[in-house]
PDB file of C-alpha atoms in Angstrom:
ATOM      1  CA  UNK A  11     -47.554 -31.297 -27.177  1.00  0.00           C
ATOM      2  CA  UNK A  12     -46.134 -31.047 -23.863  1.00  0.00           C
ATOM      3  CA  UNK A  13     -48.936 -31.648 -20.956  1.00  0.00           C
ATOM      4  CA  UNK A  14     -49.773 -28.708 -19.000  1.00  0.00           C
ATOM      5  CA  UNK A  15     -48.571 -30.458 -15.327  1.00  0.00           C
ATOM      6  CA  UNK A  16     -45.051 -30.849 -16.974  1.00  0.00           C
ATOM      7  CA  UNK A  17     -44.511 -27.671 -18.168  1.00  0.00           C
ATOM      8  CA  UNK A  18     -45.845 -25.783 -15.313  1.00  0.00           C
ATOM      9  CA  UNK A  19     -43.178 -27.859 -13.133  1.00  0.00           C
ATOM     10  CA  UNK A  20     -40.665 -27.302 -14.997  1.00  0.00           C
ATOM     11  CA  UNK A  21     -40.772 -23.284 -15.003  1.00  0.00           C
ATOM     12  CA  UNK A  22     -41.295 -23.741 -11.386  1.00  0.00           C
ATOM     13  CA  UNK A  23     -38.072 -25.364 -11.149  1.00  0.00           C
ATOM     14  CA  UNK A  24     -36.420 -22.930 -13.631  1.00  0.00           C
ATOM     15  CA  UNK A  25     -37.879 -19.746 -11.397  1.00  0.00           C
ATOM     16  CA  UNK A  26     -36.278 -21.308  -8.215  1.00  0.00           C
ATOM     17  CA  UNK A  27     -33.018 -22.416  -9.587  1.00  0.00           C
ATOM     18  CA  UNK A  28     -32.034 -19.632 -11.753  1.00  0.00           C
ATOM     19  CA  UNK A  29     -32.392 -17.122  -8.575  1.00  0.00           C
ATOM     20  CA  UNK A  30     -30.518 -19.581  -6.218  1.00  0.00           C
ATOM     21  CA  UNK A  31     -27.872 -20.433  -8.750  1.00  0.00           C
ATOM     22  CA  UNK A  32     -27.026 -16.742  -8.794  1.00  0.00           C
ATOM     23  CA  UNK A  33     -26.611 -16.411  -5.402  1.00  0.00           C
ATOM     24  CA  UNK A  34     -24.453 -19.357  -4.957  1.00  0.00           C
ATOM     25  CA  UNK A  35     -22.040 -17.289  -7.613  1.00  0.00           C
ATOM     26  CA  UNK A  36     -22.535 -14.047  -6.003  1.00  0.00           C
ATOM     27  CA  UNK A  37     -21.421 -15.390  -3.092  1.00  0.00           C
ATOM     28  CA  UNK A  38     -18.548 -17.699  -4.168  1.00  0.00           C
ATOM     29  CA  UNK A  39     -17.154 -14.570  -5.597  1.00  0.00           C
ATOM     30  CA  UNK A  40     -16.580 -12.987  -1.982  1.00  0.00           C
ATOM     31  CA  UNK A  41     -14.202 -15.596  -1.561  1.00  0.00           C
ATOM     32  CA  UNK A  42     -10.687 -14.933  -0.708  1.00  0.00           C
ATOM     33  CA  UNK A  43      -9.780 -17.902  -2.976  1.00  0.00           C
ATOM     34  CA  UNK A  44     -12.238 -15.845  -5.763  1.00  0.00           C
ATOM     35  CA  UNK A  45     -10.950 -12.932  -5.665  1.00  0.00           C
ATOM     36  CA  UNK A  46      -9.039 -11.204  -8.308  1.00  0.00           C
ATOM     37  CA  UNK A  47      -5.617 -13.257  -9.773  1.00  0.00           C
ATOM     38  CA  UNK A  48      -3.613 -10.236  -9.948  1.00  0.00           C
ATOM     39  CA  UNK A  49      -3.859 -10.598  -5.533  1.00  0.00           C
ATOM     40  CA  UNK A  50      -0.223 -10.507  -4.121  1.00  0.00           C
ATOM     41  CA  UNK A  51       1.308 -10.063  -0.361  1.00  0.00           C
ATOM     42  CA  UNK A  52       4.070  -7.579  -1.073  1.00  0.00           C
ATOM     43  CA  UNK A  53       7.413  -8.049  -0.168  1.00  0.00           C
ATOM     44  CA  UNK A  54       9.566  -6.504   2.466  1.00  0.00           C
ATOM     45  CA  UNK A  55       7.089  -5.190   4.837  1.00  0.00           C
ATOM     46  CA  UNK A  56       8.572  -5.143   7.814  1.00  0.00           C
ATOM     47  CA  UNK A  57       6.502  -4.322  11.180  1.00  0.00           C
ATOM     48  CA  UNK A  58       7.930  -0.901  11.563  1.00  0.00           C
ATOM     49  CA  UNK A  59       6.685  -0.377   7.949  1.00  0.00           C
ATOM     50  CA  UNK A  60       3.148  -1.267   8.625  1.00  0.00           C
ATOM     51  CA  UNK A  61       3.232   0.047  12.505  1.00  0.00           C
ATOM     52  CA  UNK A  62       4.324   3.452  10.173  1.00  0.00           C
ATOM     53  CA  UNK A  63       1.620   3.066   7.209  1.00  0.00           C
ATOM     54  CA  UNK A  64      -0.913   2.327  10.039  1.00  0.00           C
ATOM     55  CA  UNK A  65      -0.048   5.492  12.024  1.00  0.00           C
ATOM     56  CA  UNK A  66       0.400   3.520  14.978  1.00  0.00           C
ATOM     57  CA  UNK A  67       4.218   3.362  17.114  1.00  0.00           C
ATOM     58  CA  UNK A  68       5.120  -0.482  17.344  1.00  0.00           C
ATOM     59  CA  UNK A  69       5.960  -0.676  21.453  1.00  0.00           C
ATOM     60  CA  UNK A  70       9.751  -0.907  21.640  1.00  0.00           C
ATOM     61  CA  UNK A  71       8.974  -4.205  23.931  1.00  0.00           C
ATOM     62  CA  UNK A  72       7.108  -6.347  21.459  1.00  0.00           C
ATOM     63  CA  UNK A  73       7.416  -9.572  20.899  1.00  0.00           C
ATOM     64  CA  UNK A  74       7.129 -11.953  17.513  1.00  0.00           C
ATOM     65  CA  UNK A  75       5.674  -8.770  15.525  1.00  0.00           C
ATOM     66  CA  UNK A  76       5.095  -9.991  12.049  1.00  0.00           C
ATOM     67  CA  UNK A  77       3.328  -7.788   9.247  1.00  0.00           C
ATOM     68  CA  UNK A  78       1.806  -8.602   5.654  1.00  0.00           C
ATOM     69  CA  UNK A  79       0.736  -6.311   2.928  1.00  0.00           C
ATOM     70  CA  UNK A  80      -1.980  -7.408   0.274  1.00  0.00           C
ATOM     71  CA  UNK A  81      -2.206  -5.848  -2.790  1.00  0.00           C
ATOM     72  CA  UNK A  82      -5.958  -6.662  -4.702  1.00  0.00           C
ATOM     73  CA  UNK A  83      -7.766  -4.959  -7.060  1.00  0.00           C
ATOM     74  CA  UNK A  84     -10.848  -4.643  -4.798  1.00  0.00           C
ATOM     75  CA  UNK A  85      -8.753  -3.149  -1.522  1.00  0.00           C
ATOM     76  CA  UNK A  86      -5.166  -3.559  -0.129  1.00  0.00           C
ATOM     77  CA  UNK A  87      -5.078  -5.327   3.253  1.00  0.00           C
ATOM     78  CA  UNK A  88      -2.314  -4.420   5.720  1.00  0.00           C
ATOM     79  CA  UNK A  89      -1.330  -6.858   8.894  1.00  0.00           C
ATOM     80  CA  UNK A  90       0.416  -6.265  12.100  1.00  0.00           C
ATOM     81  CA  UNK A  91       0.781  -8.317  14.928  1.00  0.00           C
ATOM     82  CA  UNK A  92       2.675  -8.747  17.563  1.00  0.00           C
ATOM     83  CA  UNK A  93       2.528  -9.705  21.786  1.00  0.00           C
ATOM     84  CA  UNK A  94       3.571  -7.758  25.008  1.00  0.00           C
ATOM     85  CA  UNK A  95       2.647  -8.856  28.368  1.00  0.00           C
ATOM     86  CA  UNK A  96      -0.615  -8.088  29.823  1.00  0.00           C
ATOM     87  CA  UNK A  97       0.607  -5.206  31.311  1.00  0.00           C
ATOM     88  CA  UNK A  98       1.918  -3.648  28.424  1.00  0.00           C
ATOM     89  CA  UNK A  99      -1.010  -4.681  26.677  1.00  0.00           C
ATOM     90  CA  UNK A 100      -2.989  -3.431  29.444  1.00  0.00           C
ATOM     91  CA  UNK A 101      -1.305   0.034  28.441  1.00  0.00           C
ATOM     92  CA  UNK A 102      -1.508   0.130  24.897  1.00  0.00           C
ATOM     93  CA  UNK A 103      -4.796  -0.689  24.971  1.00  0.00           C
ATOM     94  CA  UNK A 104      -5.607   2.537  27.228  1.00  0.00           C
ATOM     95  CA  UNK A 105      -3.290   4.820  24.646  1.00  0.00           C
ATOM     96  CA  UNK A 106      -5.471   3.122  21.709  1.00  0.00           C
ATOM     97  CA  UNK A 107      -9.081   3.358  23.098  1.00  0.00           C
ATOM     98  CA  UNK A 108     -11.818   1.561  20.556  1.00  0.00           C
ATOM     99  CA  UNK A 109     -14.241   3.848  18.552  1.00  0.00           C
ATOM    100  CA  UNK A 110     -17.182   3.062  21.152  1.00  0.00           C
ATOM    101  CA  UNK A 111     -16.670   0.030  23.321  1.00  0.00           C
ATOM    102  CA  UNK A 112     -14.383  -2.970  23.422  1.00  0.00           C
ATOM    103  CA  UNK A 113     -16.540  -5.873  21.890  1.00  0.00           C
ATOM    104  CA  UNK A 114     -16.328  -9.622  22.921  1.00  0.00           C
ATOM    105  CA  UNK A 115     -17.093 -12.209  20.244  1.00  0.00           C
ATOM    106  CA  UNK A 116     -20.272 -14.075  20.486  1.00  0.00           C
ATOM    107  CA  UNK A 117     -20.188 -18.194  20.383  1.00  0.00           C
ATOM    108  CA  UNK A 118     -22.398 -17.594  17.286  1.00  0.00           C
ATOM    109  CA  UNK A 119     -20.439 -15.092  15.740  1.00  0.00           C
ATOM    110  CA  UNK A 120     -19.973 -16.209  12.449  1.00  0.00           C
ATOM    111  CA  UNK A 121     -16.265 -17.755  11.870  1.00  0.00           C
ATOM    112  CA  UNK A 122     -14.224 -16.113   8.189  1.00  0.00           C
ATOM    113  CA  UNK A 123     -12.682 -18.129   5.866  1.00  0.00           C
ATOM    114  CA  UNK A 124      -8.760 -18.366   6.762  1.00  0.00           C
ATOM    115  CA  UNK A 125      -6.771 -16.072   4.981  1.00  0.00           C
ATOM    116  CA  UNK A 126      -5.203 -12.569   6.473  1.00  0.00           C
ATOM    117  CA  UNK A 127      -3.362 -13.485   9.467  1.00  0.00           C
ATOM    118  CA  UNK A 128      -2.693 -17.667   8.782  1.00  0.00           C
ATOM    119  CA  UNK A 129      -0.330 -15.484   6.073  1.00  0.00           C
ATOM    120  CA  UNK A 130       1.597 -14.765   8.822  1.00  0.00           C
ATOM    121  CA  UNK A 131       1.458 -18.373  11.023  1.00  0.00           C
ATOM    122  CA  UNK A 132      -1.311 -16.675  13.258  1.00  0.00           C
ATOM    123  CA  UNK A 133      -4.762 -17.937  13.391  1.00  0.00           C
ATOM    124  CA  UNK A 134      -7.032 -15.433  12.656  1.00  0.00           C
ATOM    125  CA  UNK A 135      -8.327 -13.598  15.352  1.00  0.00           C
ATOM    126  CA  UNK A 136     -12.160 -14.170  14.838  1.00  0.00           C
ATOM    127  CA  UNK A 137     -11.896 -17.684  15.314  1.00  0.00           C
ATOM    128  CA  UNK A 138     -10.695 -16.742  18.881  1.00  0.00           C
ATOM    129  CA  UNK A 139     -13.754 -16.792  21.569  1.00  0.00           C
ATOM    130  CA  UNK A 140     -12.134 -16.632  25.025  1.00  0.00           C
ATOM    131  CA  UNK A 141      -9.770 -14.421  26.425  1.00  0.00           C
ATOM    132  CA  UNK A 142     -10.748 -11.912  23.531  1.00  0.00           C
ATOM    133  CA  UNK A 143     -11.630  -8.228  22.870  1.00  0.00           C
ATOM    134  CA  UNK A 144     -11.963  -6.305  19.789  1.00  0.00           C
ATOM    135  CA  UNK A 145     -12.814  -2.631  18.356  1.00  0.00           C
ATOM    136  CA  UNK A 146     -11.800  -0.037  15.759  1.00  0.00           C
ATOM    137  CA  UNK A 147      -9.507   2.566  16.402  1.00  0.00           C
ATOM    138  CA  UNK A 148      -9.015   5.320  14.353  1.00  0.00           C
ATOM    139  CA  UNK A 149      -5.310   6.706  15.243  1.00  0.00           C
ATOM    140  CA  UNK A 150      -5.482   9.113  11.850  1.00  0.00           C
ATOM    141  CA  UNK A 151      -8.401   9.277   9.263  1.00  0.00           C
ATOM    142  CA  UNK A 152      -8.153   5.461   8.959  1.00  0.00           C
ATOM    143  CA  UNK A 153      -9.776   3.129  10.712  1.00  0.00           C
ATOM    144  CA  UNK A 154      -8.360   0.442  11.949  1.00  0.00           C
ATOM    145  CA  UNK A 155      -9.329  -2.783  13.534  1.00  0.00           C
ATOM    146  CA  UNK A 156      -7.659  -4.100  16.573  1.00  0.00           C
ATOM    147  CA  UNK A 157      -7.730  -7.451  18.460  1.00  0.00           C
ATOM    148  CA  UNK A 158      -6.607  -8.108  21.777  1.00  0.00           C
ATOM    149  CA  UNK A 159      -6.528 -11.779  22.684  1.00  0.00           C
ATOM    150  CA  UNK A 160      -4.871 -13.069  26.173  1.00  0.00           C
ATOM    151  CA  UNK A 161      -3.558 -16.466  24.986  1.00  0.00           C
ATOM    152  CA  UNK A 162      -1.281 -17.077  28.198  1.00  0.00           C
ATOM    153  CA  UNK A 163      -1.964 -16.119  31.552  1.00  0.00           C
ATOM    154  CA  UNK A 164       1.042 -13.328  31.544  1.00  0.00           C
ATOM    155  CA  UNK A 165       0.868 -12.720  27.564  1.00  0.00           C
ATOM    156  CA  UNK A 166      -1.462 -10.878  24.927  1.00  0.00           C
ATOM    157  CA  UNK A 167      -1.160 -10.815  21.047  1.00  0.00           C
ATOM    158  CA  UNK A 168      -2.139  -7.894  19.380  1.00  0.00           C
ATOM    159  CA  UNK A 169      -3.895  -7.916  15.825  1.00  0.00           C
ATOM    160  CA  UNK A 170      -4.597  -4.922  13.777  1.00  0.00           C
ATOM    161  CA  UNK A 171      -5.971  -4.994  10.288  1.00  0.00           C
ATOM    162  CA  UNK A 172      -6.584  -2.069   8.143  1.00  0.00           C
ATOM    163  CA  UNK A 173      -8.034  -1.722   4.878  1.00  0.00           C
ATOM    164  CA  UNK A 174      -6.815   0.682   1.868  1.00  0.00           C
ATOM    165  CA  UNK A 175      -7.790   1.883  -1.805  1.00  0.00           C
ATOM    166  CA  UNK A 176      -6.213  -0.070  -3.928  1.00  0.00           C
ATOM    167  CA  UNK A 177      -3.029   1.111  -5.462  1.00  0.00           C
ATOM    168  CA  UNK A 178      -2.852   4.061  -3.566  1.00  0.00           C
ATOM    169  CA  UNK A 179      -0.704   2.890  -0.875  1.00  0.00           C
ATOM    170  CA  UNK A 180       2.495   3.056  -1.377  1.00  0.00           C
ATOM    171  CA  UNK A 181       4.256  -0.302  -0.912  1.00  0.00           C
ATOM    172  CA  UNK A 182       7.163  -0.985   1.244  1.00  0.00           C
ATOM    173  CA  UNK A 183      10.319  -0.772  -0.455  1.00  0.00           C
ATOM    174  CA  UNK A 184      12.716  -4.076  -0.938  1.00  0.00           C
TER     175      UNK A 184
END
């Protein structure tokens, strides 16, 4: 027979490890590196393709403007960025107002696991605390969400991310 103290300590270990071994898989799956297998960037997107599929003009005086297209079977990602000067960026930004306000990050704002724009040799632009301004703009009936960081004292990259239904987008041709 197993004594009482022993058995009540171990379903009071079971009731507190079952419930936190659960979360630790519910939220390992959230993952980028978790997520489904069949995840691909697709190939040939080209900034004008994105720029297009985004609804938004790429300015004719960009600089370094890279794009990326994931493909998931939770969401399809789409990336654009690119850099103008700070006036140009200055202008854009007032063509491309932010649902709401223009939002600064926060030096607790909490820091995502590297995965959209290091795709394109960019760090991501919520590890970015100074010099930084973000918001969604909506330039059809999708969202989008755009970055603004001043990284040189004449010079701002853009970042826009946009989310889509899976397999609904069409993807950019080779």
């Amino acid at each position: 027979m197993i004594p009482r103290s022993a058995l009540i300590t171990t379903l009071a270990v079971a009731t507190l490890t079952i419930p936190l071994s659960a979360a630790a898989l519910w939220a390992m799956s959230d993952r980028p590196e978790n997520q489904a297998t069949n995840a691909h960037w697709a190939k040939g997107t080209t900034p004008e393709w994105m720029s297009a599929h985004m609804g938004l003009r790429l300015p004719d005086s960009a600089h370094s403007a890279k794009a990326a297209y994931e493909t998931t079977s939770r969401f399809d990602t789409g990336l654009l960025t690119f850099t103008l000067t700070r006036a140009e960026a200055k202008q854009y930004l007032k063509r491309h107002p932010p649902e709401g306000k223009w939002l600064t990050p926060g030096p607790s704002q909490p820091t995502p696991a590297a995965h959209d724009f290091t795709h394109l040799n960019v760090p991501e632009p919520e590890t970015l605390r100074t010099g930084t301004r973000y918001g969604d703009i909506c330039p059809t009936d999708q969202c989008v969400s755009l970055w603004a960081h001043d990284y040189a004292p004449t010079r701002t990259r853009i970042y826009l991310r946009a989310h889509y239904e899976p397999g609904i987008s069409p993807l950019p041709e080779n």
